[in-house]
PDB file of C-alpha atoms in Angstrom:
ATOM      1  CA  MET C   1       0.328 -28.124  -4.439  1.00  0.00           C
ATOM      2  CA  VAL C   2      -2.292 -25.458  -3.524  1.00  0.00           C
ATOM      3  CA  GLN C   3      -3.998 -26.208  -0.226  1.00  0.00           C
ATOM      4  CA  ARG C   4      -7.787 -26.158  -0.109  1.00  0.00           C
ATOM      5  CA  LYS C   5      -9.251 -23.506   2.325  1.00  0.00           C
ATOM      6  CA  PRO C   6     -10.712 -25.007   5.367  1.00  0.00           C
ATOM      7  CA  GLU C   7     -14.481 -24.290   6.348  1.00  0.00           C
ATOM      8  CA  TRP C   8     -13.653 -21.549   8.839  1.00  0.00           C
ATOM      9  CA  LEU C   9     -12.209 -19.420   6.035  1.00  0.00           C
ATOM     10  CA  LYS C  10     -15.181 -19.445   3.787  1.00  0.00           C
ATOM     11  CA  ILE C  11     -16.928 -16.073   3.614  1.00  0.00           C
ATOM     12  CA  LYS C  12     -20.542 -15.250   2.808  1.00  0.00           C
ATOM     13  CA  LEU C  13     -20.529 -12.326   0.268  1.00  0.00           C
ATOM     14  CA  ASN C  14     -22.874  -9.570   1.148  1.00  0.00           C
ATOM     15  CA  LYS C  15     -23.445  -7.049  -1.656  1.00  0.00           C
ATOM     16  CA  GLY C  16     -25.867  -4.166  -1.484  1.00  0.00           C
ATOM     17  CA  ARG C  17     -26.630  -0.524  -1.703  1.00  0.00           C
ATOM     18  CA  SER C  18     -24.103   0.391   0.950  1.00  0.00           C
ATOM     19  CA  LEU C  19     -21.285  -1.199  -0.945  1.00  0.00           C
ATOM     20  CA  ASP C  20     -22.163   0.734  -4.123  1.00  0.00           C
ATOM     21  CA  TYR C  21     -22.607   3.937  -2.040  1.00  0.00           C
ATOM     22  CA  VAL C  22     -19.115   3.728  -0.617  1.00  0.00           C
ATOM     23  CA  LYS C  23     -17.486   2.993  -3.955  1.00  0.00           C
ATOM     24  CA  ASP C  24     -19.435   5.893  -5.569  1.00  0.00           C
ATOM     25  CA  ILE C  25     -18.064   8.319  -3.017  1.00  0.00           C
ATOM     26  CA  LEU C  26     -14.559   6.956  -3.308  1.00  0.00           C
ATOM     27  CA  ASN C  27     -14.666   7.272  -7.165  1.00  0.00           C
ATOM     28  CA  ARG C  28     -16.063  10.781  -6.982  1.00  0.00           C
ATOM     29  CA  PHE C  29     -13.187  11.942  -4.828  1.00  0.00           C
ATOM     30  CA  SER C  30     -10.561   9.886  -6.729  1.00  0.00           C
ATOM     31  CA  LEU C  31      -9.546   7.874  -3.617  1.00  0.00           C
ATOM     32  CA  ASN C  32      -8.066   4.400  -3.240  1.00  0.00           C
ATOM     33  CA  THR C  33      -8.749   2.076  -0.503  1.00  0.00           C
ATOM     34  CA  VAL C  34      -6.597  -0.829   0.676  1.00  0.00           C
ATOM     35  CA  CYS C  35      -9.722  -2.827   0.964  1.00  0.00           C
ATOM     36  CA  GLU C  36      -9.839  -3.107  -2.831  1.00  0.00           C
ATOM     37  CA  GLU C  37      -6.070  -2.839  -3.636  1.00  0.00           C
ATOM     38  CA  ALA C  38      -5.101  -5.499  -1.171  1.00  0.00           C
ATOM     39  CA  ASN C  39      -8.136  -7.698  -1.976  1.00  0.00           C
ATOM     40  CA  CYS C  40      -9.213  -7.831   1.694  1.00  0.00           C
ATOM     41  CA  PRO C  41     -11.513 -10.784   2.539  1.00  0.00           C
ATOM     42  CA  ASN C  42     -13.626  -8.472   4.867  1.00  0.00           C
ATOM     43  CA  ARG C  43     -14.253  -5.628   2.308  1.00  0.00           C
ATOM     44  CA  MET C  44     -17.827  -6.580   1.705  1.00  0.00           C
ATOM     45  CA  GLU C  45     -18.640  -6.490   5.394  1.00  0.00           C
ATOM     46  CA  CYS C  46     -16.808  -3.225   6.001  1.00  0.00           C
ATOM     47  CA  PHE C  47     -18.257  -1.538   2.928  1.00  0.00           C
ATOM     48  CA  SER C  48     -21.824  -2.630   4.024  1.00  0.00           C
ATOM     49  CA  LYS C  49     -21.173  -0.711   7.279  1.00  0.00           C
ATOM     50  CA  LYS C  50     -20.010   2.395   5.244  1.00  0.00           C
ATOM     51  CA  THR C  51     -16.481   1.831   6.437  1.00  0.00           C
ATOM     52  CA  ALA C  52     -13.311   1.865   4.491  1.00  0.00           C
ATOM     53  CA  THR C  53      -9.551   2.217   4.987  1.00  0.00           C
ATOM     54  CA  PHE C  54      -8.266   4.962   2.771  1.00  0.00           C
ATOM     55  CA  MET C  55      -4.993   4.343   1.025  1.00  0.00           C
ATOM     56  CA  ILE C  56      -3.138   7.681   0.283  1.00  0.00           C
ATOM     57  CA  LEU C  57      -0.035   8.450  -1.792  1.00  0.00           C
ATOM     58  CA  GLY C  58      -1.161   6.491  -4.813  1.00  0.00           C
ATOM     59  CA  SER C  59      -1.754   2.899  -5.587  1.00  0.00           C
ATOM     60  CA  GLU C  60       1.804   1.790  -6.525  1.00  0.00           C
ATOM     61  CA  CYS C  61       4.293   0.756  -3.869  1.00  0.00           C
ATOM     62  CA  SER C  62       8.024   1.260  -3.804  1.00  0.00           C
ATOM     63  CA  ARG C  63       8.601  -2.113  -2.214  1.00  0.00           C
ATOM     64  CA  SER C  64       7.845  -5.738  -3.277  1.00  0.00           C
ATOM     65  CA  CYS C  65       6.816  -7.712  -0.268  1.00  0.00           C
ATOM     66  CA  ARG C  66       5.935 -11.251  -1.241  1.00  0.00           C
ATOM     67  CA  PHE C  67       2.714 -11.403   0.733  1.00  0.00           C
ATOM     68  CA  CYS C  68       1.066  -8.190  -0.529  1.00  0.00           C
ATOM     69  CA  ASN C  69      -1.278  -7.640  -3.378  1.00  0.00           C
ATOM     70  CA  VAL C  70      -0.587  -3.933  -3.744  1.00  0.00           C
ATOM     71  CA  SER C  71       1.095  -3.420  -7.100  1.00  0.00           C
ATOM     72  CA  HIS C  72       4.564  -1.921  -7.344  1.00  0.00           C
ATOM     73  CA  GLY C  73       4.787  -0.203 -10.869  1.00  0.00           C
ATOM     74  CA  GLN C  74       5.474   3.358 -11.687  1.00  0.00           C
ATOM     75  CA  LEU C  75       5.167   5.548  -8.685  1.00  0.00           C
ATOM     76  CA  GLN C  76       2.674   8.317  -8.955  1.00  0.00           C
ATOM     77  CA  LYS C  77       2.883  12.028  -8.154  1.00  0.00           C
ATOM     78  CA  VAL C  78       1.579  12.949  -4.753  1.00  0.00           C
ATOM     79  CA  ASP C  79      -1.877  14.656  -5.103  1.00  0.00           C
ATOM     80  CA  PRO C  80      -2.011  17.886  -3.155  1.00  0.00           C
ATOM     81  CA  LYS C  81      -5.801  17.751  -2.997  1.00  0.00           C
ATOM     82  CA  GLU C  82      -5.863  14.240  -1.480  1.00  0.00           C
ATOM     83  CA  PRO C  83      -6.098  15.466   2.210  1.00  0.00           C
ATOM     84  CA  GLU C  84      -9.085  17.510   1.366  1.00  0.00           C
ATOM     85  CA  ASN C  85     -10.670  14.869  -0.739  1.00  0.00           C
ATOM     86  CA  VAL C  86     -10.187  12.259   2.142  1.00  0.00           C
ATOM     87  CA  ALA C  87     -11.800  14.562   4.600  1.00  0.00           C
ATOM     88  CA  ASN C  88     -14.658  15.298   2.333  1.00  0.00           C
ATOM     89  CA  ALA C  89     -15.342  11.611   1.881  1.00  0.00           C
ATOM     90  CA  VAL C  90     -15.020  10.964   5.605  1.00  0.00           C
ATOM     91  CA  ILE C  91     -17.713  13.563   6.257  1.00  0.00           C
ATOM     92  CA  GLU C  92     -20.028  12.338   3.534  1.00  0.00           C
ATOM     93  CA  LEU C  93     -19.878   8.872   4.782  1.00  0.00           C
ATOM     94  CA  GLY C  94     -20.430   9.998   8.293  1.00  0.00           C
ATOM     95  CA  LEU C  95     -17.461   8.039   9.630  1.00  0.00           C
ATOM     96  CA  LYS C  96     -16.588   8.402  13.328  1.00  0.00           C
ATOM     97  CA  HIS C  97     -13.458   6.215  13.198  1.00  0.00           C
ATOM     98  CA  VAL C  98     -11.201   6.670  10.076  1.00  0.00           C
ATOM     99  CA  VAL C  99      -8.217   4.495   9.108  1.00  0.00           C
ATOM    100  CA  ILE C 100      -5.618   6.050   6.748  1.00  0.00           C
ATOM    101  CA  THR C 101      -2.929   3.773   5.258  1.00  0.00           C
ATOM    102  CA  SER C 102      -0.525   4.174   2.377  1.00  0.00           C
ATOM    103  CA  VAL C 103       1.680   2.397  -0.086  1.00  0.00           C
ATOM    104  CA  THR C 104       5.401   2.714   0.963  1.00  0.00           C
ATOM    105  CA  ARG C 105       7.063   5.550  -0.722  1.00  0.00           C
ATOM    106  CA  ASP C 106      10.805   5.286  -0.264  1.00  0.00           C
ATOM    107  CA  ASP C 107      11.246   7.646  -3.203  1.00  0.00           C
ATOM    108  CA  LEU C 108       9.893  10.601  -1.143  1.00  0.00           C
ATOM    109  CA  ALA C 109      12.308  12.523   1.185  1.00  0.00           C
ATOM    110  CA  ASP C 110      10.119  11.887   4.207  1.00  0.00           C
ATOM    111  CA  GLY C 111       8.489   8.814   3.002  1.00  0.00           C
ATOM    112  CA  GLY C 112       5.198  10.584   2.710  1.00  0.00           C
ATOM    113  CA  ALA C 113       5.022  11.355   6.424  1.00  0.00           C
ATOM    114  CA  GLY C 114       4.159  15.111   5.814  1.00  0.00           C
ATOM    115  CA  HIS C 115       1.279  14.010   3.593  1.00  0.00           C
ATOM    116  CA  PHE C 116      -0.044  11.694   6.379  1.00  0.00           C
ATOM    117  CA  ALA C 117       0.035  14.652   8.621  1.00  0.00           C
ATOM    118  CA  GLU C 118      -1.829  16.839   6.218  1.00  0.00           C
ATOM    119  CA  VAL C 119      -4.608  14.203   5.964  1.00  0.00           C
ATOM    120  CA  ILE C 120      -4.900  13.884   9.624  1.00  0.00           C
ATOM    121  CA  LYS C 121      -5.125  17.697  10.062  1.00  0.00           C
ATOM    122  CA  SER C 122      -7.717  17.969   7.234  1.00  0.00           C
ATOM    123  CA  ILE C 123     -10.002  15.460   8.848  1.00  0.00           C
ATOM    124  CA  LYS C 124      -9.537  16.963  12.297  1.00  0.00           C
ATOM    125  CA  SER C 125     -10.333  20.495  10.868  1.00  0.00           C
ATOM    126  CA  ARG C 126     -13.673  19.225   9.738  1.00  0.00           C
ATOM    127  CA  ASP C 127     -14.578  17.370  12.948  1.00  0.00           C
ATOM    128  CA  GLU C 128     -12.044  17.101  15.784  1.00  0.00           C
ATOM    129  CA  LYS C 129     -14.173  14.262  17.432  1.00  0.00           C
ATOM    130  CA  ILE C 130     -13.464  11.888  14.609  1.00  0.00           C
ATOM    131  CA  VAL C 131     -10.993   9.218  15.806  1.00  0.00           C
ATOM    132  CA  VAL C 132      -8.093   8.986  13.284  1.00  0.00           C
ATOM    133  CA  GLU C 133      -6.097   5.814  13.033  1.00  0.00           C
ATOM    134  CA  VAL C 134      -3.058   5.692  10.816  1.00  0.00           C
ATOM    135  CA  LEU C 135      -1.250   2.575   9.447  1.00  0.00           C
ATOM    136  CA  ILE C 136       2.124   3.832   8.535  1.00  0.00           C
ATOM    137  CA  PRO C 137       5.198   2.381   6.726  1.00  0.00           C
ATOM    138  CA  ASP C 138       8.620   2.357   8.539  1.00  0.00           C
ATOM    139  CA  PHE C 139       9.919   5.623   6.825  1.00  0.00           C
ATOM    140  CA  GLN C 140      13.205   3.897   6.618  1.00  0.00           C
ATOM    141  CA  GLY C 141      13.794   4.594  10.298  1.00  0.00           C
ATOM    142  CA  ASP C 142      13.681   8.431   9.873  1.00  0.00           C
ATOM    143  CA  GLU C 143      12.650   9.660  13.316  1.00  0.00           C
ATOM    144  CA  GLU C 144      11.944  13.231  12.065  1.00  0.00           C
ATOM    145  CA  ALA C 145       9.631  11.835   9.430  1.00  0.00           C
ATOM    146  CA  LEU C 146       7.817   9.866  12.133  1.00  0.00           C
ATOM    147  CA  ARG C 147       7.632  12.963  14.322  1.00  0.00           C
ATOM    148  CA  LYS C 148       5.547  14.732  11.566  1.00  0.00           C
ATOM    149  CA  VAL C 149       2.938  12.071  11.964  1.00  0.00           C
ATOM    150  CA  VAL C 150       3.046  12.070  15.726  1.00  0.00           C
ATOM    151  CA  ASP C 151       2.745  15.853  15.966  1.00  0.00           C
ATOM    152  CA  ALA C 152      -0.515  15.755  13.848  1.00  0.00           C
ATOM    153  CA  LYS C 153      -1.896  13.851  16.924  1.00  0.00           C
ATOM    154  CA  PRO C 154      -3.900  10.823  15.496  1.00  0.00           C
ATOM    155  CA  GLU C 155      -5.419   8.809  18.289  1.00  0.00           C
ATOM    156  CA  ILE C 156      -3.768   5.563  17.109  1.00  0.00           C
ATOM    157  CA  ILE C 157      -0.623   4.882  15.037  1.00  0.00           C
ATOM    158  CA  ASN C 158      -0.422   1.318  13.670  1.00  0.00           C
ATOM    159  CA  HIS C 159       2.620  -0.280  12.072  1.00  0.00           C
ATOM    160  CA  ASN C 160       2.514  -3.910  11.184  1.00  0.00           C
ATOM    161  CA  ILE C 161       5.439  -6.243  12.191  1.00  0.00           C
ATOM    162  CA  GLU C 162       3.761  -8.677   9.681  1.00  0.00           C
ATOM    163  CA  THR C 163       5.775 -11.918  10.424  1.00  0.00           C
ATOM    164  CA  VAL C 164       8.628 -13.340  12.608  1.00  0.00           C
ATOM    165  CA  PRO C 165      12.101 -12.094  12.061  1.00  0.00           C
ATOM    166  CA  ARG C 166      13.340 -15.447  10.522  1.00  0.00           C
ATOM    167  CA  LEU C 167      11.062 -14.933   7.532  1.00  0.00           C
ATOM    168  CA  TYR C 168      11.831 -11.192   6.856  1.00  0.00           C
ATOM    169  CA  ASP C 169      14.470 -11.889   4.173  1.00  0.00           C
ATOM    170  CA  GLU C 170      11.959 -14.096   2.343  1.00  0.00           C
ATOM    171  CA  ILE C 171       8.632 -12.204   3.006  1.00  0.00           C
ATOM    172  CA  ARG C 172       9.601  -8.517   3.360  1.00  0.00           C
ATOM    173  CA  PRO C 173      13.191  -8.178   2.152  1.00  0.00           C
ATOM    174  CA  GLU C 174      13.343  -4.454   2.191  1.00  0.00           C
ATOM    175  CA  ALA C 175      12.146  -4.178   5.848  1.00  0.00           C
ATOM    176  CA  ILE C 176      14.006  -4.650   9.064  1.00  0.00           C
ATOM    177  CA  TYR C 177      12.420  -6.270  12.101  1.00  0.00           C
ATOM    178  CA  GLU C 178      14.300  -4.252  14.691  1.00  0.00           C
ATOM    179  CA  ARG C 179      13.632  -1.043  12.850  1.00  0.00           C
ATOM    180  CA  SER C 180       9.863  -1.722  12.969  1.00  0.00           C
ATOM    181  CA  LEU C 181      10.053  -2.402  16.752  1.00  0.00           C
ATOM    182  CA  GLU C 182      12.057   0.802  17.284  1.00  0.00           C
ATOM    183  CA  LEU C 183       9.457   2.832  15.403  1.00  0.00           C
ATOM    184  CA  LEU C 184       6.785   1.657  17.691  1.00  0.00           C
ATOM    185  CA  ARG C 185       8.988   2.446  20.669  1.00  0.00           C
ATOM    186  CA  ASN C 186       9.692   5.931  19.280  1.00  0.00           C
ATOM    187  CA  ILE C 187       5.978   6.727  18.954  1.00  0.00           C
ATOM    188  CA  LYS C 188       5.508   6.147  22.770  1.00  0.00           C
ATOM    189  CA  SER C 189       8.728   8.205  23.414  1.00  0.00           C
ATOM    190  CA  MET C 190       7.374  11.125  21.313  1.00  0.00           C
ATOM    191  CA  ASN C 191       3.792  11.098  22.728  1.00  0.00           C
ATOM    192  CA  LYS C 192       2.710   8.601  25.361  1.00  0.00           C
ATOM    193  CA  ASP C 193      -0.918   9.442  24.837  1.00  0.00           C
ATOM    194  CA  ILE C 194      -1.048   8.073  21.333  1.00  0.00           C
ATOM    195  CA  PHE C 195      -2.119   4.408  21.201  1.00  0.00           C
ATOM    196  CA  THR C 196       0.118   2.101  19.270  1.00  0.00           C
ATOM    197  CA  LYS C 197      -0.931  -0.881  17.331  1.00  0.00           C
ATOM    198  CA  SER C 198       0.660  -3.733  15.284  1.00  0.00           C
ATOM    199  CA  GLY C 199      -0.442  -6.776  13.403  1.00  0.00           C
ATOM    200  CA  ILE C 200       1.016 -10.178  12.261  1.00  0.00           C
ATOM    201  CA  MET C 201       0.071 -12.836   9.749  1.00  0.00           C
ATOM    202  CA  VAL C 202       0.335 -16.589  10.538  1.00  0.00           C
ATOM    203  CA  GLY C 203       0.519 -19.425   8.156  1.00  0.00           C
ATOM    204  CA  LEU C 204       3.677 -18.212   6.394  1.00  0.00           C
ATOM    205  CA  GLY C 205       5.985 -20.873   7.854  1.00  0.00           C
ATOM    206  CA  GLU C 206       6.474 -19.552  11.377  1.00  0.00           C
ATOM    207  CA  ASN C 207       6.246 -21.792  14.466  1.00  0.00           C
ATOM    208  CA  GLU C 208       4.192 -21.068  17.715  1.00  0.00           C
ATOM    209  CA  ASP C 209       7.415 -20.246  19.732  1.00  0.00           C
ATOM    210  CA  GLU C 210       8.504 -17.626  17.228  1.00  0.00           C
ATOM    211  CA  THR C 211       5.112 -16.100  17.134  1.00  0.00           C
ATOM    212  CA  ILE C 212       4.839 -15.761  20.823  1.00  0.00           C
ATOM    213  CA  LYS C 213       8.306 -14.184  20.859  1.00  0.00           C
ATOM    214  CA  VAL C 214       6.970 -11.585  18.423  1.00  0.00           C
ATOM    215  CA  LEU C 215       4.085 -10.849  20.881  1.00  0.00           C
ATOM    216  CA  GLU C 216       6.590 -10.337  23.650  1.00  0.00           C
ATOM    217  CA  ASP C 217       8.712  -8.035  21.643  1.00  0.00           C
ATOM    218  CA  LEU C 218       5.792  -5.846  20.741  1.00  0.00           C
ATOM    219  CA  ARG C 219       4.758  -5.568  24.367  1.00  0.00           C
ATOM    220  CA  GLY C 220       8.354  -4.792  25.181  1.00  0.00           C
ATOM    221  CA  VAL C 221       8.080  -1.600  23.169  1.00  0.00           C
ATOM    222  CA  GLY C 222       4.730  -0.597  24.751  1.00  0.00           C
ATOM    223  CA  CYS C 223       2.354  -1.729  21.838  1.00  0.00           C
ATOM    224  CA  ASP C 224      -1.221  -1.361  23.086  1.00  0.00           C
ATOM    225  CA  TYR C 225      -3.305  -3.209  20.393  1.00  0.00           C
ATOM    226  CA  LEU C 226      -2.676  -6.296  18.357  1.00  0.00           C
ATOM    227  CA  THR C 227      -4.240  -8.011  15.395  1.00  0.00           C
ATOM    228  CA  ILE C 228      -3.486 -11.606  14.296  1.00  0.00           C
ATOM    229  CA  GLY C 229      -4.883 -13.049  11.095  1.00  0.00           C
ATOM    230  CA  GLN C 230      -4.439 -15.923   8.641  1.00  0.00           C
ATOM    231  CA  TYR C 231      -2.139 -15.206   5.599  1.00  0.00           C
ATOM    232  CA  LEU C 232      -3.981 -15.703   2.362  1.00  0.00           C
ATOM    233  CA  ALA C 233      -1.948 -15.641  -0.775  1.00  0.00           C
ATOM    234  CA  PRO C 234      -3.303 -13.188  -3.238  1.00  0.00           C
ATOM    235  CA  SER C 235      -2.025 -15.207  -6.180  1.00  0.00           C
ATOM    236  CA  ARG C 236       0.201 -18.051  -7.345  1.00  0.00           C
ATOM    237  CA  GLU C 237       2.947 -15.480  -7.841  1.00  0.00           C
ATOM    238  CA  HIS C 238       2.940 -14.592  -4.140  1.00  0.00           C
ATOM    239  CA  HIS C 239       4.381 -16.445  -1.182  1.00  0.00           C
ATOM    240  CA  PRO C 240       2.369 -19.610  -0.777  1.00  0.00           C
ATOM    241  CA  VAL C 241       0.285 -20.425   2.341  1.00  0.00           C
ATOM    242  CA  ILE C 242       2.345 -22.922   4.288  1.00  0.00           C
ATOM    243  CA  GLU C 243      -0.351 -23.796   6.816  1.00  0.00           C
ATOM    244  CA  TYR C 244      -3.974 -22.949   7.672  1.00  0.00           C
ATOM    245  CA  ILE C 245      -3.986 -22.079  11.272  1.00  0.00           C
ATOM    246  CA  HIS C 246      -6.794 -23.620  13.323  1.00  0.00           C
ATOM    247  CA  PRO C 247      -9.087 -21.176  15.307  1.00  0.00           C
ATOM    248  CA  THR C 248      -8.062 -22.779  18.553  1.00  0.00           C
ATOM    249  CA  THR C 249      -4.433 -21.607  17.917  1.00  0.00           C
ATOM    250  CA  PHE C 250      -5.737 -18.075  17.316  1.00  0.00           C
ATOM    251  CA  GLN C 251      -7.553 -18.232  20.663  1.00  0.00           C
ATOM    252  CA  MET C 252      -4.256 -19.437  22.280  1.00  0.00           C
ATOM    253  CA  TYR C 253      -2.374 -16.498  20.755  1.00  0.00           C
ATOM    254  CA  LYS C 254      -5.119 -14.086  21.938  1.00  0.00           C
ATOM    255  CA  ASP C 255      -4.920 -15.448  25.546  1.00  0.00           C
ATOM    256  CA  LYS C 256      -1.081 -15.205  25.493  1.00  0.00           C
ATOM    257  CA  ALA C 257      -1.145 -11.690  24.188  1.00  0.00           C
ATOM    258  CA  LEU C 258      -3.745 -10.552  26.778  1.00  0.00           C
ATOM    259  CA  GLY C 259      -1.668 -12.207  29.407  1.00  0.00           C
ATOM    260  CA  LEU C 260       1.325 -10.126  28.237  1.00  0.00           C
ATOM    261  CA  GLY C 261      -0.689  -6.884  28.804  1.00  0.00           C
ATOM    262  CA  PHE C 262      -2.154  -5.858  25.451  1.00  0.00           C
ATOM    263  CA  SER C 263      -5.271  -3.664  25.963  1.00  0.00           C
ATOM    264  CA  PHE C 264      -7.128  -5.366  23.165  1.00  0.00           C
ATOM    265  CA  VAL C 265      -6.367  -8.309  20.797  1.00  0.00           C
ATOM    266  CA  ALA C 266      -8.243  -9.355  17.703  1.00  0.00           C
ATOM    267  CA  SER C 267      -7.049 -12.853  16.763  1.00  0.00           C
ATOM    268  CA  ASP C 268      -8.965 -14.814  14.246  1.00  0.00           C
ATOM    269  CA  PRO C 269      -8.389 -16.311  10.795  1.00  0.00           C
ATOM    270  CA  LEU C 270     -10.202 -13.419   9.013  1.00  0.00           C
ATOM    271  CA  VAL C 271      -8.821 -10.609  11.142  1.00  0.00           C
ATOM    272  CA  ARG C 272      -7.011  -7.843   9.193  1.00  0.00           C
ATOM    273  CA  SER C 273      -5.242  -4.738  10.500  1.00  0.00           C
ATOM    274  CA  SER C 274      -8.321  -2.430  10.296  1.00  0.00           C
ATOM    275  CA  TYR C 275     -10.999  -4.932  10.908  1.00  0.00           C
ATOM    276  CA  ASN C 276     -13.376  -3.669  13.522  1.00  0.00           C
ATOM    277  CA  ALA C 277     -10.880  -0.884  14.272  1.00  0.00           C
ATOM    278  CA  SER C 278     -13.414   1.349  16.043  1.00  0.00           C
ATOM    279  CA  GLU C 279     -14.544  -1.606  18.367  1.00  0.00           C
ATOM    280  CA  MET C 280     -10.926  -2.024  19.362  1.00  0.00           C
ATOM    281  CA  PHE C 281     -10.510   1.580  20.180  1.00  0.00           C
ATOM    282  CA  ASN C 282     -13.812   1.953  22.001  1.00  0.00           C
ATOM    283  CA  ALA C 283     -12.914  -1.070  24.209  1.00  0.00           C
ATOM    284  CA  LYS C 284      -9.795   0.618  25.585  1.00  0.00           C
TER     285      LYS C 284
END
């Protein structure tokens, strides 16, 4: 039985010139955004602010996580012009805080880490004051691949833990909870000046004690920023929503996380990894 969405999850759609303006630029430079690919509930709001999270390395993923709306078909060739195209779009949109994510590309020798680095460098070469945040996959635990991204010196490296370890086999069977934690720890070991960030979804079947333990684990590896949002199933073929978490519980998680020492926490039903990313960084 499909649960009805509660009132606090209903979104007012806001279409306008800015939405079309962003889409036109993305189309002109042949770029993807996770906003569209993952059917993000905040994409209208972000596009209206002329903000977008660029998704590099194609639109097809090598993994098949049961929560994600990004497709996993035939993997595409890496576009060598993509770093320059992303930088051009960033400048044309007048962005001051850029979020770059990707599909997971386990087929590539370095998981696409070198391409991430080229995108960061391309943006910085145009304007070194632009804050670059990257949301990266786990690179299958390859530390040298991770070092390529770290050495490009983005201000923030985000890697989402997504859910509690008990649900990994069911929700993200090709990922490993401990490997994701180790990646976040390694970023700080390689460059302590880079801010680390992670995010989790709730409503997948976890309980409060398990969720709080994840928050403790993330602080244990020095994670600076945290996002917590409600899981929304993209389709009937995806993992179902087990529970709609009440806003008071999100506030409780936020209070717990701040008490653990996170620098900034966004915890709300409609929060997603990149939502209000610049506000989080500027509040550091």
